[in-house]
Amino acid sequence: MTHIELIEFIYEHRKVLDDIYKKRQTTVSKALEESRLVVRMGESIELSESYRNFVDITLNRIEYSVTFSTYQAELKELLIQKSRYLREKKEHYLTEILSLLKTIFMKLHKRDQEIRMLLIKIENETSLDLDLLIEKAMDILKKIKEINHANNQVQEVFNNELYDLHPKIKSVIDDISSNMLTFIENISTSLENLEYFIARTKRLRLQNKKLHQLATAILEERDQELEELLTLNPKEHYLTFHRSQKNSIKSFPDGSESSKVIRKLRRYLSEVKVKKEPKNFSIKPQKEEKLKLINIKVIEDELKRDGSDDIFSSIYEHQEMKSFIELSNNERSLKEESFKIYLQFVVPPNPKIELTQHYNTHGIRIAQWT
C-alpha cells in the first residue's frame, strides 16, 4: 500500500475509525480488521498503538506517559560508524552517519514538542488530587533534567566528534545547529516553568489544607476562636456579623467594605509562603582561552622537504603540535589534534602520499610522503 492509498483507506473508513476512537464501535469490515489500524481484543475492537499514537501526537493529545528516553544507542552507533569510516573510508559508513544524524534530530524535535505539550497539560490538570499532581510533576521534572543532560551530550558529540569528519557532515550540523540551540533553550525554559508550577501547587496545597482544617472546625462546632474574631468590634472593623441581644444577625458588610473583610481573613488565615526550589543550570561558564593556531604550512614544508615513512607519527612528534597542546593547558588531546591535521593531508588526493595497508602503534593507518 502506497502513502496515497493509505490516506484514501483512512478516509474511506473515517466514520468507523472515529467511532472506535470514541468507544462506540465493536464491529468492522474485514478489510479494516486486516489492516494495521485496528486490533481485535476478544469481542471488542481497539485502535492499534501506532495509529493511536499518530492521532494523539498530531492532535497534540500528549499523555503523561511520554517516553523520556535518551540518545545513548544512537550516539554509540555514531561513534562506531565514525571509527569504521576513518578506517576504511567507504561511502557507506558516511551515509550511515548522516542517517543517524537525521534520526537523532527528529527525536530531539519530537521530544521538544512532547515536553511542551505535556507541561501545558499538567498546568491545566483539574482531575488529579494535588498530592498526586505534585508527585507527577516532580517525577517529570527529574526526567526533563535527564533529557537536558542528554541534549547537551548530543551537542558535544556533534561538535567535537563529527563536525570535522567530512564536509557533508559539517554542512548538516551547521544546518541544524540553530534548531539544536532552540531545543536546549526550550528545555531550560520548561525546567524553570515546571519548578515554578510545583512551588505554586505546593503553596495551594498548604492553603487548602488550612482551609479544610478551618471548615472541619466549623462543622464540628469548634469555631469559638473564629466567631470571637468575627464579632470583635464590628462597627470599627466591619467584620462579617454582629449579634444583638436577641442573638440575631444585626448587620452584613456592603460591597465597599468587602475588601476590609478579605484583608482581615487573609491576616487570620496567614497565607503560607513556600520557598521556591533553587534552579540548577547546566550551563558551563566560558573559559578564557589563549588563541594558538597550528601552523600547518610549517609541517607541510618539512614533509615535502624530508618526506616521511609515517605521516601521522611525524605530525604527532612535531614541535608545532606539542606547543599547541601546552598552550591549551593539556585540555586537548595530542592524538586527536594530530589526527585532524593528518586527515587534512591524506583525504585530498595527493600523488606524493601513499596509503599502506599497515597501522602504526597509535592504531592509525600508515601514510607515507614519498
mmCIF file of N, CA and C in Angstrom, residues 183-310:
data_model
loop_
_atom_site.group_PDB
_atom_site.id
_atom_site.type_symbol
_atom_site.label_atom_id
_atom_site.label_comp_id
_atom_site.label_asym_id
_atom_site.label_seq_id
_atom_site.Cartn_x
_atom_site.Cartn_y
_atom_site.Cartn_z
ATOM 1 N N PHE A 183 16.167 23.851 20.953
ATOM 2 C CA PHE A 183 15.701 22.728 21.774
ATOM 3 C C PHE A 183 16.258 22.833 23.192
ATOM 4 N N ILE A 184 17.547 23.158 23.294
ATOM 5 C CA ILE A 184 18.186 23.256 24.610
ATOM 6 C C ILE A 184 17.598 24.421 25.414
ATOM 7 N N GLU A 185 17.353 25.555 24.741
ATOM 8 C CA GLU A 185 16.747 26.698 25.421
ATOM 9 C C GLU A 185 15.322 26.373 25.871
ATOM 10 N N ASN A 186 14.575 25.644 25.026
ATOM 11 C CA ASN A 186 13.207 25.263 25.392
ATOM 12 C C ASN A 186 13.189 24.367 26.621
ATOM 13 N N ILE A 187 14.174 23.451 26.703
ATOM 14 C CA ILE A 187 14.256 22.570 27.867
ATOM 15 C C ILE A 187 14.518 23.390 29.127
ATOM 16 N N SER A 188 15.432 24.366 29.040
ATOM 17 C CA SER A 188 15.736 25.216 30.198
ATOM 18 C C SER A 188 14.499 26.001 30.629
ATOM 19 N N THR A 189 13.753 26.515 29.651
ATOM 20 C CA THR A 189 12.514 27.239 29.963
ATOM 21 C C THR A 189 11.489 26.317 30.603
ATOM 22 N N SER A 190 11.383 25.091 30.088
ATOM 23 C CA SER A 190 10.441 24.116 30.643
ATOM 24 C C SER A 190 10.789 23.789 32.084
ATOM 25 N N LEU A 191 12.080 23.644 32.364
ATOM 26 C CA LEU A 191 12.508 23.367 33.739
ATOM 27 C C LEU A 191 12.108 24.510 34.671
ATOM 28 N N GLU A 192 12.344 25.737 34.211
ATOM 29 C CA GLU A 192 12.014 26.898 35.041
ATOM 30 C C GLU A 192 10.506 26.973 35.300
ATOM 31 N N ASN A 193 9.700 26.773 34.234
ATOM 32 C CA ASN A 193 8.241 26.847 34.370
ATOM 33 C C ASN A 193 7.702 25.740 35.273
ATOM 34 N N LEU A 194 8.272 24.546 35.125
ATOM 35 C CA LEU A 194 7.783 23.419 35.932
ATOM 36 C C LEU A 194 8.147 23.602 37.400
ATOM 37 N N GLU A 195 9.348 24.123 37.675
ATOM 38 C CA GLU A 195 9.739 24.387 39.062
ATOM 39 C C GLU A 195 8.816 25.432 39.698
ATOM 40 N N TYR A 196 8.448 26.452 38.929
ATOM 41 C CA TYR A 196 7.524 27.468 39.445
ATOM 42 C C TYR A 196 6.139 26.853 39.691
ATOM 43 N N PHE A 197 5.696 26.001 38.758
ATOM 44 C CA PHE A 197 4.384 25.351 38.906
ATOM 45 C C PHE A 197 4.346 24.483 40.159
ATOM 46 N N ILE A 198 5.449 23.744 40.409
ATOM 47 C CA ILE A 198 5.492 22.880 41.593
ATOM 48 C C ILE A 198 5.438 23.713 42.874
ATOM 49 N N ALA A 199 6.208 24.808 42.912
ATOM 50 C CA ALA A 199 6.199 25.685 44.094
ATOM 51 C C ALA A 199 4.810 26.283 44.319
ATOM 52 N N ARG A 200 4.160 26.709 43.231
ATOM 53 C CA ARG A 200 2.822 27.293 43.334
ATOM 54 C C ARG A 200 1.793 26.263 43.808
ATOM 55 N N THR A 201 1.915 25.032 43.287
ATOM 56 C CA THR A 201 0.969 23.980 43.662
ATOM 57 C C THR A 201 1.167 23.558 45.115
ATOM 58 N N LYS A 202 2.416 23.537 45.582
ATOM 59 C CA LYS A 202 2.674 23.223 46.985
ATOM 60 C C LYS A 202 2.041 24.284 47.893
ATOM 61 N N ARG A 203 2.144 25.536 47.476
ATOM 62 C CA ARG A 203 1.553 26.613 48.269
ATOM 63 C C ARG A 203 0.026 26.464 48.309
ATOM 64 N N LEU A 204 -0.557 26.126 47.149
ATOM 65 C CA LEU A 204 -2.009 25.922 47.084
ATOM 66 C C LEU A 204 -2.440 24.754 47.966
ATOM 67 N N ARG A 205 -1.638 23.683 47.960
ATOM 68 C CA ARG A 205 -1.966 22.522 48.783
ATOM 69 C C ARG A 205 -1.983 22.896 50.273
ATOM 70 N N LEU A 206 -1.000 23.682 50.715
ATOM 71 C CA LEU A 206 -0.951 24.084 52.117
ATOM 72 C C LEU A 206 -2.113 25.016 52.477
ATOM 73 N N GLN A 207 -2.465 25.901 51.554
ATOM 74 C CA GLN A 207 -3.604 26.779 51.797
ATOM 75 C C GLN A 207 -4.901 25.982 51.881
ATOM 76 N N ASN A 208 -5.065 25.012 50.978
ATOM 77 C CA ASN A 208 -6.268 24.171 51.010
ATOM 78 C C ASN A 208 -6.350 23.370 52.304
ATOM 79 N N LYS A 209 -5.197 22.895 52.751
ATOM 80 C CA LYS A 209 -5.168 22.128 53.998
ATOM 81 C C LYS A 209 -5.625 23.004 55.162
ATOM 82 N N LYS A 210 -5.159 24.273 55.164
ATOM 83 C CA LYS A 210 -5.538 25.182 56.248
ATOM 84 C C LYS A 210 -7.031 25.498 56.195
ATOM 85 N N LEU A 211 -7.561 25.711 54.981
ATOM 86 C CA LEU A 211 -8.992 25.965 54.824
ATOM 87 C C LEU A 211 -9.827 24.749 55.237
ATOM 88 N N HIS A 212 -9.317 23.559 54.896
ATOM 89 C CA HIS A 212 -10.019 22.328 55.271
ATOM 90 C C HIS A 212 -10.070 22.181 56.796
ATOM 91 N N GLN A 213 -8.959 22.501 57.446
ATOM 92 C CA GLN A 213 -8.943 22.433 58.904
ATOM 93 C C GLN A 213 -9.943 23.421 59.505
ATOM 94 N N LEU A 214 -10.027 24.627 58.895
ATOM 95 C CA LEU A 214 -10.959 25.636 59.381
ATOM 96 C C LEU A 214 -12.403 25.177 59.174
ATOM 97 N N ALA A 215 -12.698 24.607 57.969
ATOM 98 C CA ALA A 215 -14.055 24.129 57.684
ATOM 99 C C ALA A 215 -14.441 23.001 58.628
ATOM 100 N N THR A 216 -13.493 22.091 58.902
ATOM 101 C CA THR A 216 -13.772 20.977 59.817
ATOM 102 C C THR A 216 -14.078 21.491 61.216
ATOM 103 N N ALA A 217 -13.325 22.499 61.657
ATOM 104 C CA ALA A 217 -13.557 23.075 62.980
ATOM 105 C C ALA A 217 -14.953 23.689 63.068
ATOM 106 N N ILE A 218 -15.405 24.333 61.969
ATOM 107 C CA ILE A 218 -16.735 24.941 61.968
ATOM 108 C C ILE A 218 -17.821 23.870 62.027
ATOM 109 N N LEU A 219 -17.646 22.802 61.188
ATOM 110 C CA LEU A 219 -18.640 21.732 61.161
ATOM 111 C C LEU A 219 -18.730 21.002 62.501
ATOM 112 N N GLU A 220 -17.613 20.904 63.178
ATOM 113 C CA GLU A 220 -17.597 20.215 64.475
ATOM 114 C C GLU A 220 -17.863 21.187 65.630
ATOM 115 N N GLU A 221 -18.268 22.416 65.271
ATOM 116 C CA GLU A 221 -18.601 23.452 66.252
ATOM 117 C C GLU A 221 -17.428 23.769 67.191
ATOM 118 N N ARG A 222 -16.220 23.670 66.628
ATOM 119 C CA ARG A 222 -15.032 24.110 67.361
ATOM 120 C C ARG A 222 -14.586 25.455 66.790
ATOM 121 N N ASP A 223 -15.556 26.374 66.639
ATOM 122 C CA ASP A 223 -15.300 27.619 65.925
ATOM 123 C C ASP A 223 -15.356 28.847 66.819
ATOM 124 N N GLN A 224 -15.151 28.645 68.098
ATOM 125 C CA GLN A 224 -15.262 29.772 69.028
ATOM 126 C C GLN A 224 -14.242 30.866 68.711
ATOM 127 N N GLU A 225 -13.017 30.443 68.380
ATOM 128 C CA GLU A 225 -11.968 31.422 68.089
ATOM 129 C C GLU A 225 -12.325 32.253 66.861
ATOM 130 N N LEU A 226 -12.856 31.579 65.838
ATOM 131 C CA LEU A 226 -13.245 32.293 64.623
ATOM 132 C C LEU A 226 -14.412 33.232 64.906
ATOM 133 N N GLU A 227 -15.390 32.750 65.661
ATOM 134 C CA GLU A 227 -16.558 33.589 65.966
ATOM 135 C C GLU A 227 -16.153 34.808 66.782
ATOM 136 N N GLU A 228 -15.242 34.606 67.720
ATOM 137 C CA GLU A 228 -14.779 35.742 68.513
ATOM 138 C C GLU A 228 -14.101 36.782 67.627
ATOM 139 N N LEU A 229 -13.339 36.299 66.617
ATOM 140 C CA LEU A 229 -12.678 37.223 65.700
ATOM 141 C C LEU A 229 -13.698 37.998 64.873
ATOM 142 N N LEU A 230 -14.729 37.277 64.386
ATOM 143 C CA LEU A 230 -15.712 37.905 63.506
ATOM 144 C C LEU A 230 -16.626 38.884 64.255
ATOM 145 N N THR A 231 -16.748 38.685 65.539
ATOM 146 C CA THR A 231 -17.627 39.576 66.315
ATOM 147 C C THR A 231 -16.856 40.649 67.078
ATOM 148 N N LEU A 232 -15.567 40.731 66.814
ATOM 149 C CA LEU A 232 -14.728 41.679 67.543
ATOM 150 C C LEU A 232 -14.860 43.077 66.939
ATOM 151 N N ASN A 233 -15.425 43.998 67.717
ATOM 152 C CA ASN A 233 -15.569 45.395 67.299
ATOM 153 C C ASN A 233 -16.124 45.533 65.873
ATOM 154 N N PRO A 234 -17.315 45.024 65.600
ATOM 155 C CA PRO A 234 -17.837 45.027 64.224
ATOM 156 C C PRO A 234 -17.984 46.422 63.638
ATOM 157 N N LYS A 235 -18.325 47.415 64.443
ATOM 158 C CA LYS A 235 -18.508 48.759 63.897
ATOM 159 C C LYS A 235 -17.182 49.370 63.475
ATOM 160 N N GLU A 236 -16.123 48.974 64.165
ATOM 161 C CA GLU A 236 -14.805 49.539 63.849
ATOM 162 C C GLU A 236 -14.130 48.791 62.707
ATOM 163 N N HIS A 237 -14.227 47.459 62.745
ATOM 164 C CA HIS A 237 -13.503 46.642 61.751
ATOM 165 C C HIS A 237 -14.378 46.157 60.615
ATOM 166 N N TYR A 238 -15.677 46.393 60.649
ATOM 167 C CA TYR A 238 -16.588 45.981 59.589
ATOM 168 C C TYR A 238 -16.474 44.491 59.297
ATOM 169 N N LEU A 239 -16.465 43.670 60.338
ATOM 170 C CA LEU A 239 -16.366 42.235 60.119
ATOM 171 C C LEU A 239 -17.734 41.651 59.797
ATOM 172 N N THR A 240 -17.777 40.332 59.636
ATOM 173 C CA THR A 240 -18.931 39.709 58.992
ATOM 174 C C THR A 240 -20.261 39.925 59.703
ATOM 175 N N PHE A 241 -20.329 39.710 60.990
ATOM 176 C CA PHE A 241 -21.642 39.864 61.644
ATOM 177 C C PHE A 241 -21.505 40.368 63.066
ATOM 178 N N HIS A 242 -22.666 40.826 63.594
ATOM 179 C CA HIS A 242 -22.753 41.288 64.984
ATOM 180 C C HIS A 242 -24.085 40.808 65.542
ATOM 181 N N ARG A 243 -24.041 40.068 66.627
ATOM 182 C CA ARG A 243 -25.273 39.517 67.199
ATOM 183 C C ARG A 243 -25.877 40.513 68.192
ATOM 184 N N SER A 244 -27.191 40.687 68.082
ATOM 185 C CA SER A 244 -27.912 41.552 69.027
ATOM 186 C C SER A 244 -28.229 40.758 70.290
ATOM 187 N N GLN A 245 -28.944 41.397 71.215
ATOM 188 C CA GLN A 245 -29.307 40.704 72.452
ATOM 189 C C GLN A 245 -30.260 39.540 72.179
ATOM 190 N N LYS A 246 -30.996 39.633 71.058
ATOM 191 C CA LYS A 246 -31.907 38.537 70.709
ATOM 192 C C LYS A 246 -31.169 37.445 69.929
ATOM 193 N N ASN A 247 -29.826 37.560 69.844
ATOM 194 C CA ASN A 247 -28.990 36.569 69.156
ATOM 195 C C ASN A 247 -29.292 36.481 67.657
ATOM 196 N N SER A 248 -29.691 37.592 67.064
ATOM 197 C CA SER A 248 -29.940 37.628 65.620
ATOM 198 C C SER A 248 -28.851 38.478 64.959
ATOM 199 N N ILE A 249 -28.646 38.229 63.674
ATOM 200 C CA ILE A 249 -27.593 38.958 62.952
ATOM 201 C C ILE A 249 -28.043 40.387 62.715
ATOM 202 N N LYS A 250 -27.210 41.321 63.105
ATOM 203 C CA LYS A 250 -27.584 42.729 63.023
ATOM 204 C C LYS A 250 -27.187 43.356 61.693
ATOM 205 N N SER A 251 -25.972 43.060 61.237
ATOM 206 C CA SER A 251 -25.530 43.726 60.009
ATOM 207 C C SER A 251 -24.538 42.873 59.225
ATOM 208 N N PHE A 252 -24.506 43.072 57.872
ATOM 209 C CA PHE A 252 -23.506 42.485 56.989
ATOM 210 C C PHE A 252 -22.709 43.625 56.363
ATOM 211 N N PRO A 253 -21.457 43.363 55.982
ATOM 212 C CA PRO A 253 -20.707 44.409 55.260
ATOM 213 C C PRO A 253 -21.252 44.581 53.854
ATOM 214 N N ASP A 254 -21.306 45.805 53.373
ATOM 215 C CA ASP A 254 -21.733 46.009 51.981
ATOM 216 C C ASP A 254 -20.522 45.892 51.058
ATOM 217 N N GLY A 255 -20.748 46.173 49.778
ATOM 218 C CA GLY A 255 -19.688 45.978 48.786
ATOM 219 C C GLY A 255 -18.451 46.786 49.065
ATOM 220 N N SER A 256 -18.618 47.986 49.560
ATOM 221 C CA SER A 256 -17.462 48.849 49.815
ATOM 222 C C SER A 256 -16.615 48.330 50.967
ATOM 223 N N GLU A 257 -17.222 47.507 51.827
ATOM 224 C CA GLU A 257 -16.498 47.003 52.996
ATOM 225 C C GLU A 257 -15.893 45.622 52.771
ATOM 226 N N SER A 258 -16.216 44.994 51.619
ATOM 227 C CA SER A 258 -15.769 43.616 51.390
ATOM 228 C C SER A 258 -14.253 43.488 51.373
ATOM 229 N N SER A 259 -13.555 44.503 50.852
ATOM 230 C CA SER A 259 -12.092 44.428 50.803
ATOM 231 C C SER A 259 -11.503 44.376 52.204
ATOM 232 N N LYS A 260 -12.162 45.075 53.161
ATOM 233 C CA LYS A 260 -11.679 45.036 54.534
ATOM 234 C C LYS A 260 -11.885 43.651 55.137
ATOM 235 N N VAL A 261 -12.988 43.022 54.772
ATOM 236 C CA VAL A 261 -13.242 41.649 55.246
ATOM 237 C C VAL A 261 -12.166 40.708 54.728
ATOM 238 N N ILE A 262 -11.853 40.858 53.438
ATOM 239 C CA ILE A 262 -10.853 39.985 52.820
ATOM 240 C C ILE A 262 -9.497 40.170 53.497
ATOM 241 N N ARG A 263 -9.132 41.433 53.771
ATOM 242 C CA ARG A 263 -7.843 41.676 54.414
ATOM 243 C C ARG A 263 -7.789 41.040 55.803
ATOM 244 N N LYS A 264 -8.889 41.147 56.549
ATOM 245 C CA LYS A 264 -8.912 40.564 57.886
ATOM 246 C C LYS A 264 -8.825 39.041 57.828
ATOM 247 N N LEU A 265 -9.546 38.449 56.870
ATOM 248 C CA LEU A 265 -9.495 36.982 56.740
ATOM 249 C C LEU A 265 -8.105 36.523 56.325
ATOM 250 N N ARG A 266 -7.481 37.272 55.429
ATOM 251 C CA ARG A 266 -6.126 36.897 54.994
ATOM 252 C C ARG A 266 -5.160 36.943 56.167
ATOM 253 N N ARG A 267 -5.333 37.985 57.014
ATOM 254 C CA ARG A 267 -4.461 38.080 58.179
ATOM 255 C C ARG A 267 -4.675 36.892 59.113
ATOM 256 N N TYR A 268 -5.919 36.480 59.233
ATOM 257 C CA TYR A 268 -6.221 35.351 60.122
ATOM 258 C C TYR A 268 -5.713 34.031 59.541
ATOM 259 N N LEU A 269 -5.946 33.877 58.233
ATOM 260 C CA LEU A 269 -5.549 32.612 57.608
ATOM 261 C C LEU A 269 -4.054 32.550 57.351
ATOM 262 N N SER A 270 -3.381 33.686 57.386
ATOM 263 C CA SER A 270 -1.923 33.775 57.197
ATOM 264 C C SER A 270 -1.442 32.940 56.012
ATOM 265 N N GLU A 271 -1.487 33.567 54.865
ATOM 266 C CA GLU A 271 -1.086 32.888 53.628
ATOM 267 C C GLU A 271 0.306 32.269 53.772
ATOM 268 N N VAL A 272 0.404 31.013 53.391
ATOM 269 C CA VAL A 272 1.666 30.269 53.534
ATOM 270 C C VAL A 272 2.548 30.545 52.325
ATOM 271 N N LYS A 273 3.788 30.840 52.593
ATOM 272 C CA LYS A 273 4.742 31.068 51.514
ATOM 273 C C LYS A 273 5.702 29.891 51.433
ATOM 274 N N VAL A 274 5.889 29.403 50.219
ATOM 275 C CA VAL A 274 6.791 28.269 50.000
ATOM 276 C C VAL A 274 8.021 28.777 49.278
ATOM 277 N N LYS A 275 9.133 28.452 49.835
ATOM 278 C CA LYS A 275 10.398 28.867 49.220
ATOM 279 C C LYS A 275 10.571 28.147 47.898
ATOM 280 N N LYS A 276 10.817 28.904 46.869
ATOM 281 C CA LYS A 276 11.000 28.320 45.550
ATOM 282 C C LYS A 276 12.284 27.506 45.494
ATOM 283 N N GLU A 277 12.170 26.338 44.879
ATOM 284 C CA GLU A 277 13.339 25.466 44.810
ATOM 285 C C GLU A 277 14.433 26.107 43.975
ATOM 286 N N PRO A 278 15.684 26.003 44.411
ATOM 287 C CA PRO A 278 16.779 26.619 43.647
ATOM 288 C C PRO A 278 16.919 25.980 42.277
ATOM 289 N N LYS A 279 17.313 26.778 41.326
ATOM 290 C CA LYS A 279 17.488 26.276 39.959
ATOM 291 C C LYS A 279 18.939 25.868 39.759
ATOM 292 N N ASN A 280 19.075 24.715 39.143
ATOM 293 C CA ASN A 280 20.427 24.234 38.840
ATOM 294 C C ASN A 280 20.588 24.215 37.333
ATOM 295 N N PHE A 281 21.372 25.137 36.843
ATOM 296 C CA PHE A 281 21.602 25.208 35.407
ATOM 297 C C PHE A 281 22.881 24.458 35.047
ATOM 298 N N SER A 282 22.794 23.780 33.911
ATOM 299 C CA SER A 282 23.955 23.012 33.475
ATOM 300 C C SER A 282 24.830 23.794 32.513
ATOM 301 N N ILE A 283 24.605 25.124 32.457
ATOM 302 C CA ILE A 283 25.390 25.939 31.531
ATOM 303 C C ILE A 283 26.798 26.101 32.087
ATOM 304 N N LYS A 284 27.754 25.718 31.308
ATOM 305 C CA LYS A 284 29.142 25.795 31.751
ATOM 306 C C LYS A 284 29.689 27.196 31.496
ATOM 307 N N PRO A 285 30.395 27.772 32.449
ATOM 308 C CA PRO A 285 30.969 29.105 32.227
ATOM 309 C C PRO A 285 32.022 29.063 31.135
ATOM 310 N N GLN A 286 32.042 30.113 30.354
ATOM 311 C CA GLN A 286 33.023 30.160 29.279
ATOM 312 C C GLN A 286 34.421 30.370 29.841
ATOM 313 N N LYS A 287 35.350 29.684 29.267
ATOM 314 C CA LYS A 287 36.728 29.776 29.727
ATOM 315 C C LYS A 287 37.498 30.743 28.829
ATOM 316 N N GLU A 288 38.397 31.452 29.452
ATOM 317 C CA GLU A 288 39.263 32.337 28.683
ATOM 318 C C GLU A 288 40.368 31.494 28.061
ATOM 319 N N GLU A 289 40.401 31.453 26.747
ATOM 320 C CA GLU A 289 41.352 30.587 26.055
ATOM 321 C C GLU A 289 42.431 31.427 25.375
ATOM 322 N N LYS A 290 43.613 30.906 25.389
ATOM 323 C CA LYS A 290 44.694 31.519 24.633
ATOM 324 C C LYS A 290 44.581 31.043 23.195
ATOM 325 N N LEU A 291 44.479 31.992 22.294
ATOM 326 C CA LEU A 291 44.322 31.618 20.897
ATOM 327 C C LEU A 291 45.674 31.233 20.318
ATOM 328 N N LYS A 292 45.781 29.990 19.971
ATOM 329 C CA LYS A 292 47.014 29.487 19.378
ATOM 330 C C LYS A 292 46.623 28.574 18.242
ATOM 331 N N LEU A 293 47.025 28.903 17.046
ATOM 332 C CA LEU A 293 46.690 28.093 15.886
ATOM 333 C C LEU A 293 47.916 27.302 15.450
ATOM 334 N N ILE A 294 47.643 26.130 14.910
ATOM 335 C CA ILE A 294 48.738 25.286 14.418
ATOM 336 C C ILE A 294 49.155 25.779 13.038
ATOM 337 N N ASN A 295 50.426 25.980 12.858
ATOM 338 C CA ASN A 295 50.943 26.410 11.557
ATOM 339 C C ASN A 295 51.141 25.163 10.691
ATOM 340 N N ILE A 296 50.100 24.805 9.964
ATOM 341 C CA ILE A 296 50.142 23.581 9.145
ATOM 342 C C ILE A 296 51.179 23.706 8.043
ATOM 343 N N LYS A 297 51.408 24.949 7.574
ATOM 344 C CA LYS A 297 52.352 25.131 6.461
ATOM 345 C C LYS A 297 53.764 24.695 6.867
ATOM 346 N N VAL A 298 54.122 24.968 8.132
ATOM 347 C CA VAL A 298 55.443 24.552 8.608
ATOM 348 C C VAL A 298 55.570 23.029 8.554
ATOM 349 N N ILE A 299 54.536 22.339 9.010
ATOM 350 C CA ILE A 299 54.558 20.873 8.998
ATOM 351 C C ILE A 299 54.609 20.368 7.569
ATOM 352 N N GLU A 300 53.805 20.964 6.675
ATOM 353 C CA GLU A 300 53.750 20.517 5.284
ATOM 354 C C GLU A 300 55.092 20.729 4.583
ATOM 355 N N ASP A 301 55.717 21.886 4.842
ATOM 356 C CA ASP A 301 57.014 22.162 4.189
ATOM 357 C C ASP A 301 58.066 21.135 4.611
ATOM 358 N N GLU A 302 58.065 20.745 5.894
ATOM 359 C CA GLU A 302 59.039 19.751 6.360
ATOM 360 C C GLU A 302 58.759 18.381 5.747
ATOM 361 N N LEU A 303 57.468 18.029 5.589
ATOM 362 C CA LEU A 303 57.125 16.748 4.954
ATOM 363 C C LEU A 303 57.561 16.747 3.494
ATOM 364 N N LYS A 304 57.360 17.870 2.804
ATOM 365 C CA LYS A 304 57.780 17.964 1.400
ATOM 366 C C LYS A 304 59.300 17.854 1.280
ATOM 367 N N ARG A 305 59.984 18.492 2.265
ATOM 368 C CA ARG A 305 61.450 18.528 2.191
ATOM 369 C C ARG A 305 62.079 17.192 2.595
ATOM 370 N N ASP A 306 61.615 16.620 3.693
ATOM 371 C CA ASP A 306 62.264 15.443 4.253
ATOM 372 C C ASP A 306 61.523 14.141 3.958
ATOM 373 N N GLY A 307 60.240 14.236 3.529
ATOM 374 C CA GLY A 307 59.463 13.020 3.345
ATOM 375 C C GLY A 307 59.136 12.386 4.702
ATOM 376 N N SER A 308 58.380 11.279 4.710
ATOM 377 C CA SER A 308 58.035 10.604 5.959
ATOM 378 C C SER A 308 57.557 9.185 5.680
ATOM 379 N N ASP A 309 58.035 8.250 6.508
ATOM 380 C CA ASP A 309 57.546 6.866 6.413
ATOM 381 C C ASP A 309 56.233 6.690 7.171
ATOM 382 N N ASP A 310 55.876 7.652 8.011
ATOM 383 C CA ASP A 310 54.618 7.593 8.768
ATOM 384 C C ASP A 310 54.190 9.030 9.063
#
